[in-house]
Each structure stands twice: as C-alpha cells, then as structure tokens.
Amino acid sequence: MPRYYFDVSDGDRLSRDTIGTDCEDTASVCSITAQSLSEIGRDSLFRGSAQQSIMAIVRDEQNITVCTAMLSFSVLWFGSDIPAEEDDII
C-alpha cells in the first residue's frame, strides 16, 4: 500500500510529516487531507484566531507533491460597535 506524507503550513511555518500514512487509493488521500484541515481549522478557531489560512501539501514516497488543499477563514466586523479584542473572540 502506498505511503503518503501530509505536510501542513500556516504561511509562517511548515510542519513536515516524517512518518507518513498508508492509503489505499486517491480517495483516501483526499479524505485524510480534508479531515486534517478541518481539525486544524477548528483548533485555530478555539485559539481565537480571527483570520487564518492553512495549506496541506501531500507527498508520495518519491517526495513528489501529489495533492494540495487550502482552508481559509476570516471574521470581519461590520457593526457600529467597537469590535472585541482578538483575545476575546470565541
């Protein structure tokens, strides 16, 4: 079964997967990528980030990039009140 490596970048840092995950097919690779990004995004929201972009870069056993995915979100204030400090979000 082929092994894939799921690296993650937030624009400032790149976290390289040195262990990898065995995947049966490309559908499994895509599913793991989407699930990983959604979990990382959820964790970022809990830390109070008002803006975040996260990218997953998937490499195969030959170190060739075979898939990328990006999750981006932002919170924008349009009201007349003063917005909460970033530390107070969520």
PDB file of C-alpha atoms in Angstrom:
ATOM      1  CA  MET A   1       0.000   0.000   0.000  1.00  0.00           C
ATOM      2  CA  PRO A   2       1.460   3.417  -0.919  1.00  0.00           C
ATOM      3  CA  ARG A   3       2.592   5.769   1.842  1.00  0.00           C
ATOM      4  CA  TYR A   4       1.795   9.499   1.733  1.00  0.00           C
ATOM      5  CA  TYR A   5       3.163  12.365   3.801  1.00  0.00           C
ATOM      6  CA  PHE A   6       0.827  15.153   4.919  1.00  0.00           C
ATOM      7  CA  ASP A   7       2.710  18.416   5.490  1.00  0.00           C
ATOM      8  CA  VAL A   8       0.903  21.466   6.891  1.00  0.00           C
ATOM      9  CA  SER A   9       1.705  25.159   6.503  1.00  0.00           C
ATOM     10  CA  ASP A  10       0.068  28.199   8.084  1.00  0.00           C
ATOM     11  CA  GLY A  11       2.018  30.638   5.912  1.00  0.00           C
ATOM     12  CA  ASP A  12       4.677  31.221   8.573  1.00  0.00           C
ATOM     13  CA  ARG A  13       5.645  27.657   9.456  1.00  0.00           C
ATOM     14  CA  LEU A  14       5.816  24.358   7.647  1.00  0.00           C
ATOM     15  CA  SER A  15       5.282  21.197   9.655  1.00  0.00           C
ATOM     16  CA  ARG A  16       6.679  18.216   7.730  1.00  0.00           C
ATOM     17  CA  ASP A  17       5.225  14.756   8.175  1.00  0.00           C
ATOM     18  CA  THR A  18       8.167  12.401   8.666  1.00  0.00           C
ATOM     19  CA  ILE A  19       6.113   9.291   9.455  1.00  0.00           C
ATOM     20  CA  GLY A  20       3.521   9.161   6.678  1.00  0.00           C
ATOM     21  CA  THR A  21       0.250   7.287   6.335  1.00  0.00           C
ATOM     22  CA  ASP A  22      -0.563   4.252   4.205  1.00  0.00           C
ATOM     23  CA  CYS A  23      -3.514   4.959   1.895  1.00  0.00           C
ATOM     24  CA  GLU A  24      -5.401   2.512  -0.300  1.00  0.00           C
ATOM     25  CA  ASP A  25      -6.274   4.996  -3.035  1.00  0.00           C
ATOM     26  CA  THR A  26      -6.506   8.662  -4.004  1.00  0.00           C
ATOM     27  CA  ALA A  27      -9.948   8.967  -2.407  1.00  0.00           C
ATOM     28  CA  SER A  28      -8.378   8.038   0.944  1.00  0.00           C
ATOM     29  CA  VAL A  29      -5.652  10.657   0.450  1.00  0.00           C
ATOM     30  CA  CYS A  30      -8.252  13.342  -0.281  1.00  0.00           C
ATOM     31  CA  SER A  31     -10.405  12.307   2.676  1.00  0.00           C
ATOM     32  CA  ILE A  32      -7.484  12.396   5.136  1.00  0.00           C
ATOM     33  CA  THR A  33      -6.387  15.775   3.763  1.00  0.00           C
ATOM     34  CA  ALA A  34      -9.852  17.316   4.177  1.00  0.00           C
ATOM     35  CA  GLN A  35     -10.327  15.861   7.659  1.00  0.00           C
ATOM     36  CA  SER A  36      -6.909  17.079   8.813  1.00  0.00           C
ATOM     37  CA  LEU A  37      -7.508  20.622   7.559  1.00  0.00           C
ATOM     38  CA  SER A  38     -10.926  20.822   9.198  1.00  0.00           C
ATOM     39  CA  GLU A  39      -9.494  19.688  12.551  1.00  0.00           C
ATOM     40  CA  ILE A  40      -6.606  22.160  12.369  1.00  0.00           C
ATOM     41  CA  GLY A  41      -9.012  24.953  11.395  1.00  0.00           C
ATOM     42  CA  ARG A  42     -11.309  24.139  14.304  1.00  0.00           C
ATOM     43  CA  ASP A  43      -8.356  24.229  16.708  1.00  0.00           C
ATOM     44  CA  SER A  44      -7.330  27.635  15.298  1.00  0.00           C
ATOM     45  CA  LEU A  45     -10.819  28.994  15.967  1.00  0.00           C
ATOM     46  CA  PHE A  46     -10.652  27.788  19.557  1.00  0.00           C
ATOM     47  CA  ARG A  47      -7.362  29.674  19.978  1.00  0.00           C
ATOM     48  CA  GLY A  48      -9.165  32.875  18.959  1.00  0.00           C
ATOM     49  CA  SER A  49      -7.705  33.455  15.512  1.00  0.00           C
ATOM     50  CA  ALA A  50      -9.855  35.925  13.568  1.00  0.00           C
ATOM     51  CA  GLN A  51      -8.049  35.111  10.346  1.00  0.00           C
ATOM     52  CA  GLN A  52      -6.256  32.001   9.192  1.00  0.00           C
ATOM     53  CA  SER A  53      -5.137  30.196   6.063  1.00  0.00           C
ATOM     54  CA  ILE A  54      -3.881  26.643   6.316  1.00  0.00           C
ATOM     55  CA  MET A  55      -2.465  24.557   3.499  1.00  0.00           C
ATOM     56  CA  ALA A  56      -1.888  20.826   3.329  1.00  0.00           C
ATOM     57  CA  ILE A  57       0.750  19.524   0.944  1.00  0.00           C
ATOM     58  CA  VAL A  58       0.669  15.785   0.296  1.00  0.00           C
ATOM     59  CA  ARG A  59       3.811  13.991  -0.918  1.00  0.00           C
ATOM     60  CA  ASP A  60       4.207  10.447  -2.157  1.00  0.00           C
ATOM     61  CA  GLU A  61       7.029   8.019  -1.369  1.00  0.00           C
ATOM     62  CA  GLN A  62       9.193   9.622  -4.078  1.00  0.00           C
ATOM     63  CA  ASN A  63       8.794  13.024  -2.336  1.00  0.00           C
ATOM     64  CA  ILE A  64       6.636  14.319  -5.211  1.00  0.00           C
ATOM     65  CA  THR A  65       3.733  16.627  -4.331  1.00  0.00           C
ATOM     66  CA  VAL A  66       0.563  14.839  -5.426  1.00  0.00           C
ATOM     67  CA  CYS A  67      -2.122  16.946  -3.775  1.00  0.00           C
ATOM     68  CA  THR A  68      -2.598  20.313  -2.106  1.00  0.00           C
ATOM     69  CA  ALA A  69      -5.588  21.696  -0.251  1.00  0.00           C
ATOM     70  CA  MET A  70      -6.238  25.033   1.427  1.00  0.00           C
ATOM     71  CA  LEU A  71      -8.614  26.115   4.167  1.00  0.00           C
ATOM     72  CA  SER A  72      -9.099  29.821   4.725  1.00  0.00           C
ATOM     73  CA  PHE A  73     -11.377  31.745   7.056  1.00  0.00           C
ATOM     74  CA  SER A  74     -11.728  35.249   8.426  1.00  0.00           C
ATOM     75  CA  VAL A  75     -14.020  37.087  10.792  1.00  0.00           C
ATOM     76  CA  LEU A  76     -14.969  40.622   9.691  1.00  0.00           C
ATOM     77  CA  TRP A  77     -16.843  43.152  11.844  1.00  0.00           C
ATOM     78  CA  PHE A  78     -19.404  45.408  10.074  1.00  0.00           C
ATOM     79  CA  GLY A  79     -21.351  46.737  13.084  1.00  0.00           C
ATOM     80  CA  SER A  80     -21.146  50.197  14.602  1.00  0.00           C
ATOM     81  CA  ASP A  81     -19.940  48.929  17.980  1.00  0.00           C
ATOM     82  CA  ILE A  82     -16.263  48.606  18.727  1.00  0.00           C
ATOM     83  CA  PRO A  83     -15.218  45.021  17.914  1.00  0.00           C
ATOM     84  CA  ALA A  84     -13.943  42.752  20.655  1.00  0.00           C
ATOM     85  CA  GLU A  85     -10.217  42.401  21.088  1.00  0.00           C
ATOM     86  CA  GLU A  86      -8.798  39.426  19.222  1.00  0.00           C
ATOM     87  CA  ASP A  87      -8.138  37.676  22.562  1.00  0.00           C
ATOM     88  CA  ASP A  88     -11.880  37.886  23.349  1.00  0.00           C
ATOM     89  CA  ILE A  89     -13.032  36.133  20.172  1.00  0.00           C
ATOM     90  CA  ILE A  90     -14.631  32.773  20.875  1.00  0.00           C
TER      91      ILE A  90
END
